Short mmCIF file of C-alpha atoms in Angstrom, two decimals:
data_model
loop_
_atom_site.label_atom_id
_atom_site.label_comp_id
_atom_site.label_asym_id
_atom_site.label_seq_id
_atom_site.Cartn_x
_atom_site.Cartn_y
_atom_site.Cartn_z
CA UNK A 1 -63.66 -48.45 -38.71
CA UNK A 2 -66.45 -50.81 -39.87
CA UNK A 3 -69.10 -48.27 -41.07
CA UNK A 4 -69.00 -44.56 -41.85
CA UNK A 5 -71.71 -42.78 -39.87
CA UNK A 6 -71.89 -39.92 -42.39
CA UNK A 7 -72.69 -42.39 -45.17
CA UNK A 8 -75.32 -44.08 -43.01
CA UNK A 9 -77.15 -40.77 -42.52
CA UNK A 10 -76.49 -39.75 -46.13
CA UNK A 11 -74.80 -36.46 -45.29
CA UNK A 12 -71.34 -35.06 -45.91
CA UNK A 13 -68.65 -34.56 -43.28
CA UNK A 14 -69.25 -30.78 -43.44
CA UNK A 15 -72.98 -31.08 -42.71
CA UNK A 16 -74.40 -28.82 -40.02
CA UNK A 17 -75.98 -30.20 -36.83
CA UNK A 18 -79.41 -29.17 -38.17
CA UNK A 19 -78.94 -31.14 -41.39
CA UNK A 20 -77.78 -34.19 -39.42
CA UNK A 21 -80.86 -33.98 -37.19
CA UNK A 22 -83.25 -33.73 -40.18
CA UNK A 23 -81.55 -36.67 -41.90
CA UNK A 24 -81.88 -38.75 -38.77
CA UNK A 25 -85.60 -38.01 -38.36
CA UNK A 26 -86.28 -38.82 -41.96
CA UNK A 27 -84.41 -42.15 -41.90
CA UNK A 28 -85.80 -43.11 -38.48
CA UNK A 29 -89.32 -42.78 -39.85
CA UNK A 30 -88.35 -44.59 -43.04
CA UNK A 31 -86.65 -47.56 -41.41
CA UNK A 32 -88.84 -47.96 -38.30
CA UNK A 33 -89.48 -51.72 -37.79
CA UNK A 34 -93.18 -51.15 -37.00
CA UNK A 35 -93.78 -49.89 -40.55
CA UNK A 36 -92.23 -53.04 -42.08
CA UNK A 37 -93.91 -55.77 -40.03
CA UNK A 38 -90.88 -56.51 -37.85
CA UNK A 39 -88.49 -57.17 -40.78
CA UNK A 40 -85.01 -57.77 -39.35
CA UNK A 41 -83.32 -55.95 -42.24
CA UNK A 42 -85.07 -52.67 -41.41
CA UNK A 43 -84.46 -53.29 -37.73
CA UNK A 44 -80.68 -53.42 -38.39
CA UNK A 45 -80.89 -50.31 -40.58
CA UNK A 46 -82.81 -48.49 -37.82
CA UNK A 47 -80.12 -49.46 -35.26
CA UNK A 48 -77.35 -48.24 -37.57
CA UNK A 49 -79.12 -44.88 -38.06
CA UNK A 50 -79.60 -44.49 -34.29
CA UNK A 51 -75.92 -45.35 -33.63
CA UNK A 52 -74.78 -42.85 -36.26
CA UNK A 53 -76.91 -40.07 -34.77
CA UNK A 54 -75.68 -40.96 -31.25
CA UNK A 55 -72.16 -40.13 -32.40
CA UNK A 56 -72.76 -37.25 -34.80
CA UNK A 57 -75.55 -35.62 -32.83
CA UNK A 58 -73.17 -34.84 -29.91
CA UNK A 59 -70.47 -32.18 -30.68
CA UNK A 60 -67.75 -33.79 -28.52
CA UNK A 61 -68.33 -37.30 -29.83
CA UNK A 62 -68.49 -35.98 -33.42
CA UNK A 63 -65.19 -34.11 -32.96
CA UNK A 64 -63.49 -37.29 -31.68
CA UNK A 65 -65.04 -39.31 -34.50
CA UNK A 66 -63.76 -36.84 -37.14
CA UNK A 67 -60.26 -37.12 -35.65
CA UNK A 68 -60.42 -40.92 -35.90
CA UNK A 69 -61.50 -40.63 -39.56
CA UNK A 70 -58.54 -38.35 -40.27
CA UNK A 71 -56.07 -40.76 -38.63
CA UNK A 72 -57.52 -43.68 -40.60
CA UNK A 73 -57.30 -41.69 -43.83
CA UNK A 74 -53.64 -40.81 -43.21
CA UNK A 75 -52.77 -44.43 -42.53
CA UNK A 76 -54.52 -45.57 -45.69
CA UNK A 77 -52.70 -42.90 -47.73
CA UNK A 78 -49.34 -43.94 -46.27
CA UNK A 79 -49.99 -47.59 -47.06
CA UNK A 80 -51.00 -46.69 -50.62
CA UNK A 81 -47.90 -44.58 -51.11
CA UNK A 82 -45.63 -47.34 -49.89
CA UNK A 83 -47.31 -49.74 -52.28
CA UNK A 84 -46.71 -47.42 -55.26
CA UNK A 85 -43.04 -46.81 -54.53
CA UNK A 86 -42.00 -50.31 -53.45
CA UNK A 87 -38.64 -51.77 -54.54
CA UNK A 88 -38.71 -52.93 -58.13
CA UNK A 89 -36.96 -56.14 -57.21
CA UNK A 90 -39.57 -56.98 -54.59
CA UNK A 91 -41.93 -59.72 -55.46
CA UNK A 92 -45.59 -59.44 -54.93
CA UNK A 93 -45.86 -62.28 -52.48
CA UNK A 94 -42.57 -61.95 -50.53
CA UNK A 95 -39.16 -60.43 -50.16
CA UNK A 96 -36.55 -60.76 -52.93
CA UNK A 97 -34.56 -63.97 -53.04
CA UNK A 98 -31.10 -63.84 -51.41
CA UNK A 99 -28.21 -63.62 -53.83
CA UNK A 100 -26.52 -66.92 -54.65
CA UNK A 101 -23.47 -67.87 -52.59
CA UNK A 102 -20.14 -67.19 -54.29
CA UNK A 103 -18.44 -70.18 -55.81
CA UNK A 104 -15.22 -71.19 -54.09
CA UNK A 105 -12.36 -71.99 -56.41
CA UNK A 106 -9.90 -72.93 -53.64
CA UNK A 107 -9.58 -73.56 -49.92
CA UNK A 108 -9.49 -70.57 -47.55
CA UNK A 109 -6.06 -69.09 -46.96
CA UNK A 110 -4.08 -70.71 -44.15
CA UNK A 111 -2.25 -69.03 -41.33
CA UNK A 112 1.08 -69.22 -43.20
CA UNK A 113 -0.38 -67.20 -46.07
CA UNK A 114 -1.75 -64.40 -43.90
CA UNK A 115 0.25 -61.39 -42.86
CA UNK A 116 0.05 -60.25 -39.20
CA UNK A 117 1.50 -57.14 -37.68
CA UNK A 118 2.41 -57.76 -34.05
CA UNK A 119 1.00 -55.25 -31.55
CA UNK A 120 3.71 -54.14 -29.14
CA UNK A 121 2.90 -54.63 -25.49
CA UNK A 122 2.58 -51.44 -23.52
CA UNK A 123 4.41 -51.26 -20.21
CA UNK A 124 2.11 -50.59 -17.25
CA UNK A 125 3.04 -47.33 -15.60
CA UNK A 126 1.74 -46.46 -12.12
CA UNK A 127 1.47 -42.84 -11.19
CA UNK A 128 1.65 -41.33 -7.73
CA UNK A 129 -2.13 -40.98 -7.75
CA UNK A 130 -2.46 -44.73 -8.38
CA UNK A 131 -0.21 -45.50 -5.41
CA UNK A 132 -2.20 -43.16 -3.18
CA UNK A 133 -5.47 -44.74 -4.27
CA UNK A 134 -4.13 -48.23 -3.57
CA UNK A 135 -2.83 -47.13 -0.15
CA UNK A 136 -6.15 -45.54 0.74
CA UNK A 137 -8.01 -48.66 -0.35
CA UNK A 138 -5.81 -50.91 1.78
CA UNK A 139 -6.06 -48.52 4.75
CA UNK A 140 -9.84 -48.41 4.44
CA UNK A 141 -10.02 -52.21 4.34
CA UNK A 142 -7.79 -52.52 7.41
CA UNK A 143 -9.82 -49.88 9.22
CA UNK A 144 -13.00 -51.78 8.44
CA UNK A 145 -11.51 -55.01 9.81
CA UNK A 146 -10.32 -53.26 12.98
CA UNK A 147 -13.70 -51.59 13.52
CA UNK A 148 -15.50 -54.93 13.15
CA UNK A 149 -13.07 -56.55 15.60
CA UNK A 150 -13.50 -53.73 18.14
CA UNK A 151 -17.29 -53.86 17.84
CA UNK A 152 -17.42 -57.64 18.29
CA UNK A 153 -15.06 -57.49 21.28
CA UNK A 154 -17.20 -54.76 22.85
CA UNK A 155 -20.41 -56.76 22.38
CA UNK A 156 -18.83 -59.96 23.74
CA UNK A 157 -17.32 -58.13 26.71
CA UNK A 158 -20.61 -56.47 27.69
CA UNK A 159 -22.53 -59.75 27.29
CA UNK A 160 -20.11 -61.65 29.57
CA UNK A 161 -20.15 -58.81 32.11
CA UNK A 162 -23.96 -58.88 32.29
CA UNK A 163 -23.90 -62.65 32.76
CA UNK A 164 -21.32 -62.18 35.50
CA UNK A 165 -23.59 -59.66 37.23
CA UNK A 166 -26.40 -62.20 37.22
CA UNK A 167 -24.16 -64.83 38.81
CA UNK A 168 -22.84 -62.23 41.29
CA UNK A 169 -26.36 -61.39 42.47
CA UNK A 170 -27.05 -65.11 42.95
CA UNK A 171 -23.79 -65.40 44.98
CA UNK A 172 -22.37 -67.82 42.42
CA UNK A 173 -18.85 -66.51 43.01
CA UNK A 174 -16.95 -68.94 40.80
CA UNK A 175 -19.31 -68.45 37.87
CA UNK A 176 -19.22 -64.66 38.30
CA UNK A 177 -15.41 -64.69 38.47
CA UNK A 178 -15.27 -66.74 35.26
CA UNK A 179 -17.65 -64.44 33.40
CA UNK A 180 -15.77 -61.31 34.50
CA UNK A 181 -12.50 -62.91 33.35
CA UNK A 182 -14.05 -63.65 29.95
CA UNK A 183 -15.33 -60.07 29.72
CA UNK A 184 -11.82 -58.76 30.44
CA UNK A 185 -10.43 -61.03 27.73
CA UNK A 186 -12.40 -59.00 25.17
CA UNK A 187 -12.20 -55.64 27.02
CA UNK A 188 -9.01 -55.72 29.12
CA UNK A 189 -9.49 -52.21 30.58
CA UNK A 190 -13.22 -52.52 31.35
CA UNK A 191 -13.40 -50.89 34.80
CA UNK A 192 -16.74 -52.37 36.05
CA UNK A 193 -15.57 -55.95 35.37
CA UNK A 194 -12.21 -55.28 37.06
CA UNK A 195 -13.94 -53.87 40.15
CA UNK A 196 -16.35 -56.81 40.47
CA UNK A 197 -13.64 -59.42 40.00
CA UNK A 198 -11.43 -57.59 42.49
CA UNK A 199 -14.19 -57.73 45.12
CA UNK A 200 -14.55 -61.49 44.65
CA UNK A 201 -10.77 -61.95 44.98
CA UNK A 202 -10.64 -59.72 48.07
CA UNK A 203 -13.72 -60.88 49.99
CA UNK A 204 -14.22 -64.47 48.81
CA UNK A 205 -10.87 -65.85 47.61
CA UNK A 206 -8.76 -63.73 50.03
CA UNK A 207 -6.25 -63.25 47.21
CA UNK A 208 -5.32 -59.70 48.17
CA UNK A 209 -2.46 -59.31 45.68
CA UNK A 210 -4.70 -60.20 42.73
CA UNK A 211 -7.47 -57.99 44.09
CA UNK A 212 -5.10 -55.03 44.44
CA UNK A 213 -3.93 -55.55 40.86
CA UNK A 214 -7.51 -55.48 39.56
CA UNK A 215 -8.40 -52.39 41.60
CA UNK A 216 -5.34 -50.52 40.29
CA UNK A 217 -6.18 -51.51 36.70
CA UNK A 218 -9.75 -50.22 37.19
CA UNK A 219 -8.61 -46.75 38.33
CA UNK A 220 -8.17 -45.09 34.87
CA UNK A 221 -11.70 -45.99 33.75
CA UNK A 222 -13.46 -44.93 36.97
CA UNK A 223 -14.97 -41.57 37.86
CA UNK A 224 -13.67 -39.51 40.78
CA UNK A 225 -15.83 -40.91 43.60
CA UNK A 226 -15.32 -44.45 42.29
CA UNK A 227 -11.57 -43.86 42.33
CA UNK A 228 -11.86 -42.95 46.01
CA UNK A 229 -13.58 -46.25 46.76
CA UNK A 230 -10.98 -48.12 44.71
CA UNK A 231 -8.13 -46.55 46.71
CA UNK A 232 -9.96 -47.56 49.88
CA UNK A 233 -10.05 -51.17 48.71
CA UNK A 234 -6.41 -50.98 47.63
CA UNK A 235 -5.51 -49.85 51.14
CA UNK A 236 -7.51 -52.72 52.66
CA UNK A 237 -5.66 -55.22 50.44
CA UNK A 238 -2.29 -53.70 51.40
CA UNK A 239 -3.20 -53.80 55.10
CA UNK A 240 -4.15 -57.47 54.75
CA UNK A 241 -0.71 -58.11 53.25
CA UNK A 242 1.02 -56.40 56.17
CA UNK A 243 1.83 -53.16 54.31
CA UNK A 244 0.51 -50.75 56.94
CA UNK A 245 2.35 -47.62 55.77
CA UNK A 246 1.33 -47.95 52.12
CA UNK A 247 -2.22 -48.77 53.25
CA UNK A 248 -2.41 -45.47 55.15
CA UNK A 249 -1.18 -43.63 52.07
CA UNK A 250 -3.96 -45.32 50.06
CA UNK A 251 -6.55 -44.23 52.63
CA UNK A 252 -5.29 -40.66 52.38
CA UNK A 253 -5.65 -40.73 48.59
CA UNK A 254 -9.15 -42.17 48.95
CA UNK A 255 -10.20 -39.37 51.29
CA UNK A 256 -8.63 -36.75 49.02
CA UNK A 257 -10.84 -38.01 46.20
CA UNK A 258 -13.98 -38.58 48.30
CA UNK A 259 -14.07 -37.18 51.84
CA UNK A 260 -17.42 -38.90 52.57
CA UNK A 261 -15.88 -42.38 52.85
CA UNK A 262 -16.64 -43.22 56.48
CA UNK A 263 -14.78 -46.54 56.31
CA UNK A 264 -11.60 -44.78 55.20
CA UNK A 265 -11.87 -42.47 58.24
CA UNK A 266 -12.37 -45.54 60.42
CA UNK A 267 -9.29 -47.32 59.07
CA UNK A 268 -7.13 -44.21 59.34
CA UNK A 269 -8.33 -43.65 62.92
CA UNK A 270 -7.60 -47.25 63.89
CA UNK A 271 -3.99 -46.85 62.78
CA UNK A 272 -3.65 -43.58 64.71
CA UNK A 273 -5.31 -45.10 67.80
CA UNK A 274 -3.63 -48.48 68.06
CA UNK A 275 -0.37 -48.16 66.12
CA UNK A 276 0.69 -44.55 66.75
CA UNK A 277 -1.12 -43.72 70.01
CA UNK A 278 -2.27 -40.43 68.50
CA UNK A 279 -5.51 -40.39 70.48
CA UNK A 280 -6.68 -36.86 69.73
CA UNK A 281 -5.99 -37.22 66.00
CA UNK A 282 -7.77 -40.58 66.01
CA UNK A 283 -10.81 -39.07 67.75
CA UNK A 284 -11.02 -36.39 65.05
CA UNK A 285 -10.82 -39.04 62.32
CA UNK A 286 -13.64 -41.04 63.93
CA UNK A 287 -15.72 -37.88 64.25
CA UNK A 288 -15.27 -37.18 60.53
CA UNK A 289 -16.44 -40.69 59.74
CA UNK A 290 -19.48 -40.30 62.01
CA UNK A 291 -20.35 -37.06 60.26
CA UNK A 292 -20.69 -38.99 56.97
CA UNK A 293 -22.31 -42.12 58.48
CA UNK A 294 -25.54 -40.86 60.09
CA UNK A 295 -27.49 -44.09 59.83
CA UNK A 296 -27.64 -46.59 62.69
CA UNK A 297 -25.33 -49.13 61.08
CA UNK A 298 -22.62 -51.52 62.16
CA UNK A 299 -20.01 -49.15 60.73
CA UNK A 300 -21.34 -46.32 62.90
CA UNK A 301 -21.20 -48.52 65.99
CA UNK A 302 -17.50 -49.28 65.28
CA UNK A 303 -16.73 -45.59 64.81
CA UNK A 304 -18.43 -44.76 68.11
CA UNK A 305 -16.69 -47.61 69.93
CA UNK A 306 -13.22 -46.56 68.78
CA UNK A 307 -13.88 -42.88 69.40
CA UNK A 308 -14.96 -43.85 72.91
CA UNK A 309 -11.64 -45.65 73.33
CA UNK A 310 -9.78 -42.55 72.13
CA UNK A 311 -11.72 -40.40 74.62
CA UNK A 312 -10.94 -42.95 77.33
CA UNK A 313 -7.23 -42.67 76.57
CA UNK A 314 -7.57 -38.87 76.69
CA UNK A 315 -9.34 -39.25 80.09
CA UNK A 316 -12.49 -37.66 78.71
CA UNK A 317 -14.70 -40.17 80.47
CA UNK A 318 -18.05 -38.44 80.02
CA UNK A 319 -17.54 -38.22 76.23
CA UNK A 320 -16.46 -41.87 76.14
CA UNK A 321 -19.52 -42.91 78.16
CA UNK A 322 -21.87 -41.07 75.74
CA UNK A 323 -20.33 -42.88 72.78
CA UNK A 324 -20.62 -46.29 74.48
CA UNK A 325 -24.29 -45.77 75.35
CA UNK A 326 -25.02 -44.67 71.77
CA UNK A 327 -23.43 -47.91 70.58
CA UNK A 328 -25.75 -49.85 72.92
CA UNK A 329 -28.73 -48.14 71.30
CA UNK A 330 -27.59 -49.61 67.99
CA UNK A 331 -26.37 -52.97 69.36
CA UNK A 332 -28.06 -53.65 72.73
CA UNK A 333 -26.34 -57.06 73.12
CA UNK A 334 -22.76 -55.89 72.67
CA UNK A 335 -20.75 -57.54 75.45
CA UNK A 336 -17.63 -55.62 74.39
CA UNK A 337 -19.28 -52.24 75.06
CA UNK A 338 -20.48 -53.38 78.49
CA UNK A 339 -16.91 -54.46 79.22
CA UNK A 340 -15.62 -51.01 78.16
CA UNK A 341 -18.21 -49.34 80.38
CA UNK A 342 -16.97 -51.50 83.23
CA UNK A 343 -13.37 -50.39 82.59
CA UNK A 344 -14.56 -46.81 82.54
CA UNK A 345 -16.37 -47.25 85.89
CA UNK A 346 -13.26 -48.94 87.25
CA UNK A 347 -11.19 -45.91 86.23
CA UNK A 348 -13.65 -43.67 88.08
CA UNK A 349 -13.43 -45.87 91.19
CA UNK A 350 -17.08 -46.86 90.83
CA UNK A 351 -16.77 -50.52 91.79
CA UNK A 352 -20.48 -51.21 91.99
CA UNK A 353 -21.23 -50.08 88.43
CA UNK A 354 -18.05 -51.73 87.18
CA UNK A 355 -19.19 -55.12 88.54
CA UNK A 356 -22.63 -54.67 87.03
CA UNK A 357 -21.18 -53.88 83.59
CA UNK A 358 -18.76 -56.82 83.75
CA UNK A 359 -21.62 -59.11 84.72
CA UNK A 360 -23.69 -57.94 81.75
CA UNK A 361 -20.70 -58.44 79.45
CA UNK A 362 -20.34 -62.03 80.67
CA UNK A 363 -24.08 -62.64 80.15
CA UNK A 364 -23.70 -61.40 76.56
CA UNK A 365 -20.89 -63.92 76.01
CA UNK A 366 -17.86 -61.61 76.10
CA UNK A 367 -15.14 -63.88 77.49
CA UNK A 368 -12.58 -61.21 78.51
CA UNK A 369 -15.10 -59.77 80.97
CA UNK A 370 -15.08 -62.92 83.11
CA UNK A 371 -11.56 -62.40 84.45
CA UNK A 372 -12.23 -58.70 85.05
CA UNK A 373 -15.40 -59.54 86.96
CA UNK A 374 -13.69 -62.16 89.07
CA UNK A 375 -10.87 -59.76 89.93
CA UNK A 376 -12.95 -56.67 90.57
CA UNK A 377 -15.90 -58.27 92.28
CA UNK A 378 -14.13 -61.00 94.30
CA UNK A 379 -15.46 -59.80 97.64
CA UNK A 380 -19.02 -59.22 96.47
#
């Protein structure tokens, strides 16, 4: 601290605030620069007095200043004490000189002169806990590797499947088939990829054996209604391979899983109508399919056509005629249905309507109607 404010004001450290104020007023008047013609010495003295009163005139600043004086006094006392009790061998201007190095009278002792006691090697002993820890560490490492492999295979399989879907929507069948095959390389039991590849093999490549294999492999990963559709496709593949009996069993399993499959009812009814001549059973199967196919679609027109045939075989001509006319509402240019209406009129001995229906069938390009027209309407 450069200057003691108490000494500047000429008071002691125990002076009261009143005494400090009186001392300041007295010195401020005494050292005022205006009384000394602007002398710089008195100007500096006046500034010092003002600075001292600025500190000591405020109780908080004075308290802090007194604390700083106490700290400085303690430091000075500690430095003085250290100076009084310094080491007698210490020089005034530095530390004592290092002792002289010992004189060597001979070379250091060699290895042959030294005595060593060998330390026996301790045999490493593994406890059961050590073996368990090592086994757990190895198992954890293997589990980590397997989890990384499974995750990477999953990501690669999903990526290839999504690319295959894009190619499938663009009708790029070869590209889609390749992508689905790559997806199954990483996820062999991935049901969506198996189903899509099976459709390409069934509908595009006509490889029914490979398609059936894919559909069967997709069954475990499919939900119940999807399993019904898969059994339907399995039956179609078996029918295309000439396995009619197993195909019918597949249709039955499909309907047991999902009774709303109109196409399965159609295929079952076709077998009952054409292969077994079970006309009433076939008509019921077609009716079940129509119950689940309300829209005016091509599938509905086939169901109606075959149910009309079953009614025709059962000699229920009015019911057959209603089905045929409903088909014509869906497909007005169906030459086959006009031909069937002609056969129905023929059965009812209505030659005039039969000829008209055969003529319409020929106009619509149905070739079988030409011979029937020529035979029935020869005299007209």
